[in-house]
Tab-separated table of C-alpha atoms in Angstrom:
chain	number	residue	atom	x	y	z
A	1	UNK	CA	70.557	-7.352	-74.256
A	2	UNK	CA	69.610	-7.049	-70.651
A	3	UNK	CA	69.635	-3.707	-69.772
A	4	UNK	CA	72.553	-2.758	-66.309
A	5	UNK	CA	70.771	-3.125	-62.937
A	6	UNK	CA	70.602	0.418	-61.479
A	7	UNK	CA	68.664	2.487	-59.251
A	8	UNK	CA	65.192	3.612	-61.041
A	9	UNK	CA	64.848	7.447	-61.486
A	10	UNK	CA	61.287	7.503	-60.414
A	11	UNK	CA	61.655	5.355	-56.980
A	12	UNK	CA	61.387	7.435	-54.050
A	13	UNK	CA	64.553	7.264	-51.137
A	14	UNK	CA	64.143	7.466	-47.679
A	15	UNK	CA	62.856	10.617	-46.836
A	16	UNK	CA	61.224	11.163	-50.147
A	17	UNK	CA	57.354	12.302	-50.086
A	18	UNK	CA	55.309	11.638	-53.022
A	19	UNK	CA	53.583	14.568	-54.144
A	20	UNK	CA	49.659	14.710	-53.640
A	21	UNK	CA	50.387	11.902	-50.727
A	22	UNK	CA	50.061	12.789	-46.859
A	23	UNK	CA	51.835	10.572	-44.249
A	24	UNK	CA	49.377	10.326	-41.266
A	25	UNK	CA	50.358	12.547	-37.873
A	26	UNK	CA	51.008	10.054	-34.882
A	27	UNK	CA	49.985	12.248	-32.174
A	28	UNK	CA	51.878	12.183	-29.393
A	29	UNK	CA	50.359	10.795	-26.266
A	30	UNK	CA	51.445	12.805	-22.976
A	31	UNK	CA	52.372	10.603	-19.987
A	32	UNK	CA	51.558	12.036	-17.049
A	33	UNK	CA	54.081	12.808	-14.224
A	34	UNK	CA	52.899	10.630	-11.219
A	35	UNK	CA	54.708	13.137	-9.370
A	36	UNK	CA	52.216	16.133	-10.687
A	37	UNK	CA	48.823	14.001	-10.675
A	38	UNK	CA	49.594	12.969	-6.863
A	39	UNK	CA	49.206	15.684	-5.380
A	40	UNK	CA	46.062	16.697	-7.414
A	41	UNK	CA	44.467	13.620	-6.337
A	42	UNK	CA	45.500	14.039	-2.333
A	43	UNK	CA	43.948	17.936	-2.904
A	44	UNK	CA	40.581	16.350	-4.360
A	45	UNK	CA	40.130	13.898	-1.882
A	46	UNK	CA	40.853	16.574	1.253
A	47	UNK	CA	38.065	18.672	-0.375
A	48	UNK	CA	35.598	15.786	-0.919
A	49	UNK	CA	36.241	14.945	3.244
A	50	UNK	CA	36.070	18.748	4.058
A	51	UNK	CA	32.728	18.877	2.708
A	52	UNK	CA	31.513	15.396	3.746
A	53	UNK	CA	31.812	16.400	7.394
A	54	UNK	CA	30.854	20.017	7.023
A	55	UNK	CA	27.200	18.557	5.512
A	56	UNK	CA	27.493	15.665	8.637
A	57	UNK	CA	27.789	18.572	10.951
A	58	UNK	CA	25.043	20.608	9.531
A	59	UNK	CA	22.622	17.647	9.685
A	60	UNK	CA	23.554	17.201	13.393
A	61	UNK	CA	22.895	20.330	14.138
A	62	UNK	CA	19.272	19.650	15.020
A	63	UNK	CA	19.921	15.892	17.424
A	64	UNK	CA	22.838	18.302	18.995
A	65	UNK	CA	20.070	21.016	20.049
A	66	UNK	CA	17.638	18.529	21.432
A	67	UNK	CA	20.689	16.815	23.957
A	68	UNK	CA	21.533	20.072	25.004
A	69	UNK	CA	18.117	21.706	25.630
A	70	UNK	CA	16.880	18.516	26.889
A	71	UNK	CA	19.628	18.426	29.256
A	72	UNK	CA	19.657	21.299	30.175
A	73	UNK	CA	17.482	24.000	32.880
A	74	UNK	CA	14.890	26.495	31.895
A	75	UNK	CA	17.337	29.477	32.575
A	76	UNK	CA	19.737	27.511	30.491
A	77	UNK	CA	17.193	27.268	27.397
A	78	UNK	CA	15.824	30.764	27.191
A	79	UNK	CA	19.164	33.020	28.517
A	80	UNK	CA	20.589	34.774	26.334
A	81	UNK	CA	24.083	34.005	26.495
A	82	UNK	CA	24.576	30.766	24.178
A	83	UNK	CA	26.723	28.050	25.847
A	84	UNK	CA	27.887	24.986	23.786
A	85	UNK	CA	26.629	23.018	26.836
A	86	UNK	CA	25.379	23.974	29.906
A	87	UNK	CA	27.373	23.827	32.909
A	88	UNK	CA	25.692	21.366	34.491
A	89	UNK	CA	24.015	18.438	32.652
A	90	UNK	CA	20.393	17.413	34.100
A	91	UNK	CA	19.961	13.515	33.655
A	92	UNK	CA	17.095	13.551	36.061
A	93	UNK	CA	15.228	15.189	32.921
A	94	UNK	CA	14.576	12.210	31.802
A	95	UNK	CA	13.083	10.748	35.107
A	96	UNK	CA	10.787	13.723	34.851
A	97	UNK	CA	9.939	12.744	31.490
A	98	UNK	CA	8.369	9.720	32.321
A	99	UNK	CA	7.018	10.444	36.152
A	100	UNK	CA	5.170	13.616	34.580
A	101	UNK	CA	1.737	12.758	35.313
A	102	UNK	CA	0.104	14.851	32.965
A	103	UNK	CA	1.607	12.838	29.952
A	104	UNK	CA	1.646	9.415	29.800
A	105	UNK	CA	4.792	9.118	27.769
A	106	UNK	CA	5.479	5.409	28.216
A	107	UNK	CA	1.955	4.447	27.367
A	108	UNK	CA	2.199	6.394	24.235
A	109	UNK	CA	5.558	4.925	22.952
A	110	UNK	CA	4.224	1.962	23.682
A	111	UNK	CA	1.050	2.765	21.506
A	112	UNK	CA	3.350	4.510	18.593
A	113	UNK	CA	5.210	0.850	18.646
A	114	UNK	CA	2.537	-1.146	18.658
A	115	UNK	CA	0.549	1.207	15.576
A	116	UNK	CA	3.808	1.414	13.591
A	117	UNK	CA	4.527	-2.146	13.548
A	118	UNK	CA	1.227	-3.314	12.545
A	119	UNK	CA	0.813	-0.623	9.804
A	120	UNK	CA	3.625	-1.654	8.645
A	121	UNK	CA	3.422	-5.596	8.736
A	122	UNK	CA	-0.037	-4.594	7.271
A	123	UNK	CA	0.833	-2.257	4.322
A	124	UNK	CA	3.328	-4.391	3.057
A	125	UNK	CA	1.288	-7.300	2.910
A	126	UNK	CA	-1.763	-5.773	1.418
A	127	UNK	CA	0.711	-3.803	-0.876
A	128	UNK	CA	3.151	-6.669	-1.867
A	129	UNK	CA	0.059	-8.976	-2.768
A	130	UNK	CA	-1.514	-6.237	-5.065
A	131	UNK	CA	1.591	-5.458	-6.834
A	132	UNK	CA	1.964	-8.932	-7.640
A	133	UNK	CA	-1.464	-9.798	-8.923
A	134	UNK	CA	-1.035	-6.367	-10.471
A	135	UNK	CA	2.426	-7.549	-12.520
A	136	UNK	CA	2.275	-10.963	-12.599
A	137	UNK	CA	-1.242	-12.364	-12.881
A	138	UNK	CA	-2.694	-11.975	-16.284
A	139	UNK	CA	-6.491	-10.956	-16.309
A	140	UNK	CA	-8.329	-8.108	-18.891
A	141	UNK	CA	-9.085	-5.371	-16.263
A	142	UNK	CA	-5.285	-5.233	-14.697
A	143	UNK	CA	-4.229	-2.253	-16.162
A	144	UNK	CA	-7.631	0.099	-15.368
A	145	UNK	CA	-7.506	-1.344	-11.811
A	146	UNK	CA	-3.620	-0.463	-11.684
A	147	UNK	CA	-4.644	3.597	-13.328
A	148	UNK	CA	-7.402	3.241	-10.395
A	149	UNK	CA	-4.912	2.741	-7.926
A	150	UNK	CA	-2.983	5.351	-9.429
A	151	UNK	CA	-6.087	8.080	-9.124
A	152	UNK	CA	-5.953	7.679	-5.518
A	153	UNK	CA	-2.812	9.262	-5.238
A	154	UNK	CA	-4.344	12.268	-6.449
A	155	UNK	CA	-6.766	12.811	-4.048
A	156	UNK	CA	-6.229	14.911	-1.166
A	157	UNK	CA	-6.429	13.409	2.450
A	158	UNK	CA	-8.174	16.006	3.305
A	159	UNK	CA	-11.070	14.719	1.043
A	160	UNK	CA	-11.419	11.975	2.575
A	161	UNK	CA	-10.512	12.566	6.317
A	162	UNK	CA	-13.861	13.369	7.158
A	163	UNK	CA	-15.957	10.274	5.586
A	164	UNK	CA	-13.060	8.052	7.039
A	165	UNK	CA	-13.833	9.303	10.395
A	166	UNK	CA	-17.712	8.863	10.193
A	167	UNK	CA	-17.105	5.699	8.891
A	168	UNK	CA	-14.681	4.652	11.845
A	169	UNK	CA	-17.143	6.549	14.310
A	170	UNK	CA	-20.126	4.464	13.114
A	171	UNK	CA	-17.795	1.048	13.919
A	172	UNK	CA	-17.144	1.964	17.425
A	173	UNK	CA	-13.510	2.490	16.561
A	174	UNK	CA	-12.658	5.813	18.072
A	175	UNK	CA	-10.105	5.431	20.702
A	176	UNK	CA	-8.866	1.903	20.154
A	177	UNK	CA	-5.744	0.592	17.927
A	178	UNK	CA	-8.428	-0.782	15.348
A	179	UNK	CA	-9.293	2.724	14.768
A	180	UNK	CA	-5.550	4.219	14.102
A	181	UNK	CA	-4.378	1.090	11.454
A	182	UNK	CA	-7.041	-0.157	9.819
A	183	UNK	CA	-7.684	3.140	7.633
A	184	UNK	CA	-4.193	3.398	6.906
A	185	UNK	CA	-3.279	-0.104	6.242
A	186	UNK	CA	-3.578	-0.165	2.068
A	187	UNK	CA	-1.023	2.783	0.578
A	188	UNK	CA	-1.680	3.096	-3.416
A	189	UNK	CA	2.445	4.222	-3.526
A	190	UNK	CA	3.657	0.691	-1.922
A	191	UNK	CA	1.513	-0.659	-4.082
A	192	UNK	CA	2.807	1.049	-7.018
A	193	UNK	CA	5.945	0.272	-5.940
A	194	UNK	CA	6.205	-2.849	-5.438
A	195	UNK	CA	4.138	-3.509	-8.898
A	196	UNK	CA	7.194	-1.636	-10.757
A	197	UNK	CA	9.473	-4.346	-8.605
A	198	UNK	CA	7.775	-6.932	-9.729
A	199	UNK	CA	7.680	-6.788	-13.594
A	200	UNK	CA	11.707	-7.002	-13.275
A	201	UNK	CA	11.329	-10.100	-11.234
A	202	UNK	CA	13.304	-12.859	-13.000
A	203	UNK	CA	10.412	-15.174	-14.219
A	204	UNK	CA	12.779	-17.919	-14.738
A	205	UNK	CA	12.072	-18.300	-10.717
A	206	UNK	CA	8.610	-18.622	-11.232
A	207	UNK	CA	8.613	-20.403	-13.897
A	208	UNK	CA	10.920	-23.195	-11.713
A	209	UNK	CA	8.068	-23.208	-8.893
A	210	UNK	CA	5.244	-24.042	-11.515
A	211	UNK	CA	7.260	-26.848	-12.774
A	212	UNK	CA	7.492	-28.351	-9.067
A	213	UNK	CA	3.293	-27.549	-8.766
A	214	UNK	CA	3.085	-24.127	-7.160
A	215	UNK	CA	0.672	-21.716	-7.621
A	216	UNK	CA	0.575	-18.016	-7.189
A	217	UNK	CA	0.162	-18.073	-3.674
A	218	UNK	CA	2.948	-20.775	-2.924
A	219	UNK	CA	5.183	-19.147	-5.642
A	220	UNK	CA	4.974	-15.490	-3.978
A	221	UNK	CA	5.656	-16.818	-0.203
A	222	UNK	CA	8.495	-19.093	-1.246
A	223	UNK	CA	10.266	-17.896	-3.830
A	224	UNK	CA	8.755	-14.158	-4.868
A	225	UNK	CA	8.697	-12.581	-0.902
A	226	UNK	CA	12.781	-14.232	0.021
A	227	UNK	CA	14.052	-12.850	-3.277
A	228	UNK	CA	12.619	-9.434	-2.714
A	229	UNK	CA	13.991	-8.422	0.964
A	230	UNK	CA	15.274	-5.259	-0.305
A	231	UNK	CA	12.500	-3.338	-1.936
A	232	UNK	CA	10.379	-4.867	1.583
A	233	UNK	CA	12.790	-3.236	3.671
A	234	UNK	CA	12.562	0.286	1.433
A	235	UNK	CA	8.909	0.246	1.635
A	236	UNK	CA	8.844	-1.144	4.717
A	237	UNK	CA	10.954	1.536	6.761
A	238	UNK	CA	8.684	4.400	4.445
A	239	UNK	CA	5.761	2.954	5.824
A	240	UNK	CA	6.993	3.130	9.532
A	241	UNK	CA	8.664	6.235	9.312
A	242	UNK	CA	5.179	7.950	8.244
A	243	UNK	CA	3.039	5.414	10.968
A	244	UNK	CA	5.346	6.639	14.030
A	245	UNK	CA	5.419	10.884	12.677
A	246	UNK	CA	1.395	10.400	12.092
A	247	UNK	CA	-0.326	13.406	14.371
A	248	UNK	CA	-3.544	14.193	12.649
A	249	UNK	CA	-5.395	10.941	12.460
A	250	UNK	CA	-4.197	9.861	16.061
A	251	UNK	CA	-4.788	13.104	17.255
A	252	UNK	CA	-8.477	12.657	16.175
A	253	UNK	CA	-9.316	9.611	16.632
A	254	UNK	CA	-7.307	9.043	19.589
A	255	UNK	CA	-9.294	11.105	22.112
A	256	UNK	CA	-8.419	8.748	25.393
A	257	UNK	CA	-5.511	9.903	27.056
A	258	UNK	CA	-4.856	5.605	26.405
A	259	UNK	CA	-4.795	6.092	22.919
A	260	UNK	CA	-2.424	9.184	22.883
A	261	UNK	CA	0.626	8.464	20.476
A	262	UNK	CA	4.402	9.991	20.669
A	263	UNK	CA	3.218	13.194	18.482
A	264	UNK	CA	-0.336	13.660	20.359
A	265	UNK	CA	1.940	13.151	23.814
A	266	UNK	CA	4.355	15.872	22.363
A	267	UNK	CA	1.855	18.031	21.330
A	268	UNK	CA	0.428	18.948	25.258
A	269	UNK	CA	4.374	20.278	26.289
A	270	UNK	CA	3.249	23.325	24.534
A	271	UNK	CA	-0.070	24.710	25.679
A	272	UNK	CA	-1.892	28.229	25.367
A	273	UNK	CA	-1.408	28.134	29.395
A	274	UNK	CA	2.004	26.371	29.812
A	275	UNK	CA	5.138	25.481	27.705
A	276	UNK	CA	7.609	23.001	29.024
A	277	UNK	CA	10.522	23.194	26.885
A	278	UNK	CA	12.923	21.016	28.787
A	279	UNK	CA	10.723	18.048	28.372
A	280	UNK	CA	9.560	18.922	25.479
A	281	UNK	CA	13.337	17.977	24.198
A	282	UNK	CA	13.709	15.178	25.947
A	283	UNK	CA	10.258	13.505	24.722
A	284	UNK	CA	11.357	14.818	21.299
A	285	UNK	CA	14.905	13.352	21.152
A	286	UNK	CA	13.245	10.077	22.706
A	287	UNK	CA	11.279	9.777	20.109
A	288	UNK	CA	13.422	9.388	17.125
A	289	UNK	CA	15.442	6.230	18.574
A	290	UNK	CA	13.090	3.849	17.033
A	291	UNK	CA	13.610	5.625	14.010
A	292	UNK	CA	17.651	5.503	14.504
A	293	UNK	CA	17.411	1.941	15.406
A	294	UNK	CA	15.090	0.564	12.278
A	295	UNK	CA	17.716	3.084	10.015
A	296	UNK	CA	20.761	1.396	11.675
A	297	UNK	CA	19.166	-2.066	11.307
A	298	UNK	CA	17.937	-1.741	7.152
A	299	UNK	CA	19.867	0.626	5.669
A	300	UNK	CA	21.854	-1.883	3.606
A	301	UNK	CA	18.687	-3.065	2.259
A	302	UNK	CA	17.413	0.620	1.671
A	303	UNK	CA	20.963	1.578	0.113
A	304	UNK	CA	20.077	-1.423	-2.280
A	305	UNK	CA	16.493	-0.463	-2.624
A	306	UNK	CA	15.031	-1.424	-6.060
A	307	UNK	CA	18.313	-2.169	-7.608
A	308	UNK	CA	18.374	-5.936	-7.121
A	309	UNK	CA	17.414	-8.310	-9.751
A	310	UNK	CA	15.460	-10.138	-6.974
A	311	UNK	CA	18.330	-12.642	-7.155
A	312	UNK	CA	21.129	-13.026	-4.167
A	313	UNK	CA	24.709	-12.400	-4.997
C-alpha cells in the first residue's frame, strides 16, 4: 500500500534554520542623502579656491613689488611708511631706463635674445640628435658613452670654468656671441632627457619610414622631431630659461660694454659708489617678459611634457 501523502517531519518551514547552517548577512548598503553630501562638496570646493588664490597671491607678491618700486620715486622706495602704491605713478621710469647712458639696456636685451635663442635652437639640436643615436641606433659602446654623458653631470662648473675660458681666450672669443653659446651649446641633462623620450617612441613609426627607404637621418626630421613637439618645448623653454638668467659666464667673458647681457646690465644699478633702485626695478621687471611670453606661448606643451606617446590625439 502506498503510504498517505503528508508533510515530512524532518523538512524545514519557512523560517526554519538548520542547525550547524549559517544564512549569509546581506549588508546593508547606505544611500547617501544628496541633500547631506551637497553641501560637503560646495564646502570642499570653497576651500580648494580659498587656497588656490591665497598661493596665486603669494607668488605675485614678488612681480607686485617690482611695478610698484619701479614705478615709483626714491622717497617712495626707502620711506618708511608702506603704501600699497604710491601716490603718484612714474611712467617716465621707464624712459629713464633706456636713455640711461651708463647702461646700455636695449643693446643688452637685444644680446640676451639673440644668446638665448641660439642656445637654445643649439642645445636642442645637439641634444635631440644624441638622445636618438643614444636610444635608437644600435652600436656596442652606446651604453658607456650614455654613463659618460651621465659623469658629466657630476662635475662641478666650477671645474671646468677656468679651462673653458682659456680655451675660449686662446680662440679670440672673448667679447663676441661665439664666445657666450658655443660653450654652452651641448647640456648632458637634455640629452638625457630626450634619450629617456626616445626609448618610448612608438617604433611602429619608424619602422613605417624604413619601409618607404628612410634612414636615420630622414626618419628623425620627418617623423621622430613632428611627433615629439612636447618634450622639445619642455627642454626647450629649460634651456632658455637658464640662457637668458646666465650672469657668470657673460659676466666674464663679456667684458665690452657690447657684449653686456640683461643680468651683467642689472648688475651695475647696484655699485659700491651708487645704487639706483628705481631702475633697478624697472630693468628687473623688464626682464622677465620674454620669460612670461615663451611661458604663455608653451605651456600646453610643458603641461604635457614627457607624457605623450609621441603620437597626436
Amino acid at each position: 500500500m502506498r503510504k498517505p501523502l503528508g508533510r515530512d517531519p524532518h523538512a524545514r518551514g519557512p523560517g526554519v534554520r538548520a542547525r550547524g547552517v549559517r544564512e549569509p548577512r546581506v549588508r546593508e548598503q547606505r544611500v547617501r542623502d544628496p541633500l547631506v553630501r551637497e553641501p560637503l562638496v560646495r564646502v570642499g570646493r570653497a576651500l580648494r579656491l580659498v587656497l588656490l588664490i591665497a598661493l596665486a597671491l603669494l607668488f605675485l607678491i614678488p612681480f607686485y613689488l617690482l611695478v610698484r618700486n619701479g614705478l615709483s620715486r626714491e622717497e617712495d622706495i626707502t620711506s618708511a611708511e608702506w603704501t600699497f602704491f604710491p601716490s603718484e605713478l612714474r611712467w617716465s621710469n621707464i624712459g629713464e631706463l633706456f636713455d640711461d647712458p651708463n647702461v646700455p639696456m636695449a643693446h643688452a636685451l637685444l644680446n640676451s635674445s639673440l644668446i638665448a635663442v641660439a642656445t637654445t635652437l643649439g642645445t636642442l639640436l645637439l641634444a635631440s640628435l644624441a638622445g636618438y643615436g643614444l636610444a635608437r641606433i644600435p652600436y656596442r659602446y652606446a651604453n658607456v658613452v650614455f654613463y659618460w654623458i651621465l659623469g658629466t653631470l657630476m662635475v662641478p662648473a666650477a671645474v671646468t670654468f677656468v679651462p673653458t675660458f682659456v680655451l675660449v681666450s686662446s680662440l679670440g672669443w672673448v667679447s663676441t656671441l661665439r664666445g657666450l653659446v658655443v660653450p654652452t651649446l651641448f647640456s648632458a641633462f637634455a640629452a638625457f632627457v630626450f634619450r629617456q623620450y626616445f626609448l618610448g617612441f612608438p617604433r611602429e613609426l619608424e619602422d613605417a619610414a624604413r619601409v618607404d627607404g628612410l634612414g636615420y637621418w630622414r626618419t628623425y626630421w620627418r617623423v621622430v622631431v613632428p611627433n615629439s613637439r612636447p618634450v622639445f618645448a619642455a627642454v626647450g623653454t629649460i634651456v632658455f630659461i637658464g640662457a637668458w638668467n646666465s650672469f657668470l659666464w657673460p659676466l666674464v667673458i663679456g667684458q665690452d660694454r657690447e657684449a653686456w647681457t640683461v643680468q651683467v646690465a642689472l648688475s651695475t644699478f647696484t655699485t659700491a659708489q651708487t645704487v639706483n633702485i628705481h631702475e633697478l626695478f624697472v630693468a628687473a621687471a623688464v626682464s622677465i617678459l620674454p620669460l612670461l611670453v615663451v611661458f604663455l606661448f608653451l605651456q600646453r606643451y610643458i603641461v604635457a611634457g614627457v607624457e605623450r606617446s609621441g603620437i597626436d590625439d
